[in-house]
Amino acid sequence: MFAFLKNRGYNGNAMKINKVIKAAGLAGIMLMSSGFESDEFSLKELKDYQREFKSQSIGACSSSPAKTYEDYRMITAPDSRQYWHIKDHMTVDEETGFLYDEDGFIGVALGYHFGDIGTRYYIVLDTGIIVPVVKIDAKAAVDASNGCTADLNGSVIEFVIDSDKALEYFGGVNGYAANGNFDNYEYLNGRIADFELVLDEKIEDGVVYETEIAGEDSRHDETTDDVRMVKGGY
């Protein structure tokens, strides 16, 4: 159904993108302040979303429209970067079950192609919708062997959510919120046209955030297969 990108050209492109990510130093960005209020979060507002931070296009490693999900409560290892990033930065939206950070970036799981936990992107869809996301879980290499798309269903984007709240809000069949694919939701619908790496400077003149590169710590990416509950369907 979906074409997997496993050729040498793709691997070379991935290496270039990883260099861009490392150069931006996004793994350790410490934001000084935030203008985002929790009551402002609304998926319906994505139709009018405007970028708040400067960004750099890195291209789309796949145009797949599939948008699956996993439950954040399955991320349980207390020594993992995922666990602490969620605990320290993410809020569960009581209406939709989606997770968002202090600037309104939506929590997703992405492959190793997309850098470290905490890296943020603007995903531009071919419908004109811009989705601000932050990588809060890492797809295991055994599930996304090319670092981009899931081997099972070709999805790039996997939202990290409270599936009980999402099922109540979006509906679905057989226990799958939005039938297991959030491309079915009108404000998330569309194929991927571009990924933009979000930088640590706001677009408004004079508002610049300081960057701090974090040192090594004992936390690691949680990749144990038995803590995952990936939902995807059509």
Coordinates of C-alpha atoms in Angstrom, one line a residue, residues 31-46 48-53 89-94 96 98-107 120 122 130-134 202 204 207 209:
L31 CA 12.6 28.1 26.5
M32 CA 12.5 31.2 28.7
S33 CA 8.8 31.8 28.5
S34 CA 5.6 30.8 26.7
G35 CA 2.6 32.8 25.5
F36 CA 0.4 29.6 25.2
E37 CA -2.4 29.1 27.6
S38 CA -3.9 25.6 28.2
D39 CA -7.4 26.7 27.4
E40 CA -6.2 27.8 23.9
F41 CA -5.6 24.2 22.8
S42 CA -8.0 23.2 20.1
L43 CA -7.5 20.8 17.1
K44 CA -10.1 22.8 15.2
E45 CA -7.9 25.8 15.3
L46 CA -5.3 24.0 13.1
D48 CA -6.0 28.8 10.9
Y49 CA -2.7 27.9 12.6
Q50 CA 0.2 30.3 12.1
R51 CA 3.9 29.5 12.8
E52 CA 5.2 31.2 15.9
F53 CA 8.8 30.1 15.6
H89 CA 6.4 19.2 29.5
M90 CA 3.2 17.7 28.3
T91 CA -0.5 18.2 29.3
V92 CA -3.3 15.8 28.4
D93 CA -6.2 17.6 26.8
E94 CA -9.3 16.5 28.7
T96 CA -9.6 15.1 22.8
F98 CA -4.1 14.6 22.7
L99 CA -1.0 15.7 24.5
Y100 CA 0.5 19.2 24.0
D101 CA 3.5 21.1 25.4
E102 CA 3.9 24.6 26.8
D103 CA 3.8 26.2 23.3
G104 CA 0.9 24.1 22.0
F105 CA 3.0 21.5 20.1
I106 CA 1.3 18.2 19.9
G107 CA 3.0 15.0 21.1
R120 CA 9.9 20.0 17.3
Y122 CA 5.9 22.0 11.7
I130 CA 0.1 23.1 9.5
V131 CA 0.4 20.7 12.5
P132 CA 2.9 21.7 15.2
V133 CA 4.4 18.6 16.8
V134 CA 7.0 17.6 19.3
K202 CA 10.4 33.3 17.6
E204 CA 8.5 38.3 16.2
V207 CA 12.0 37.7 21.0
Y209 CA 15.2 32.2 23.2

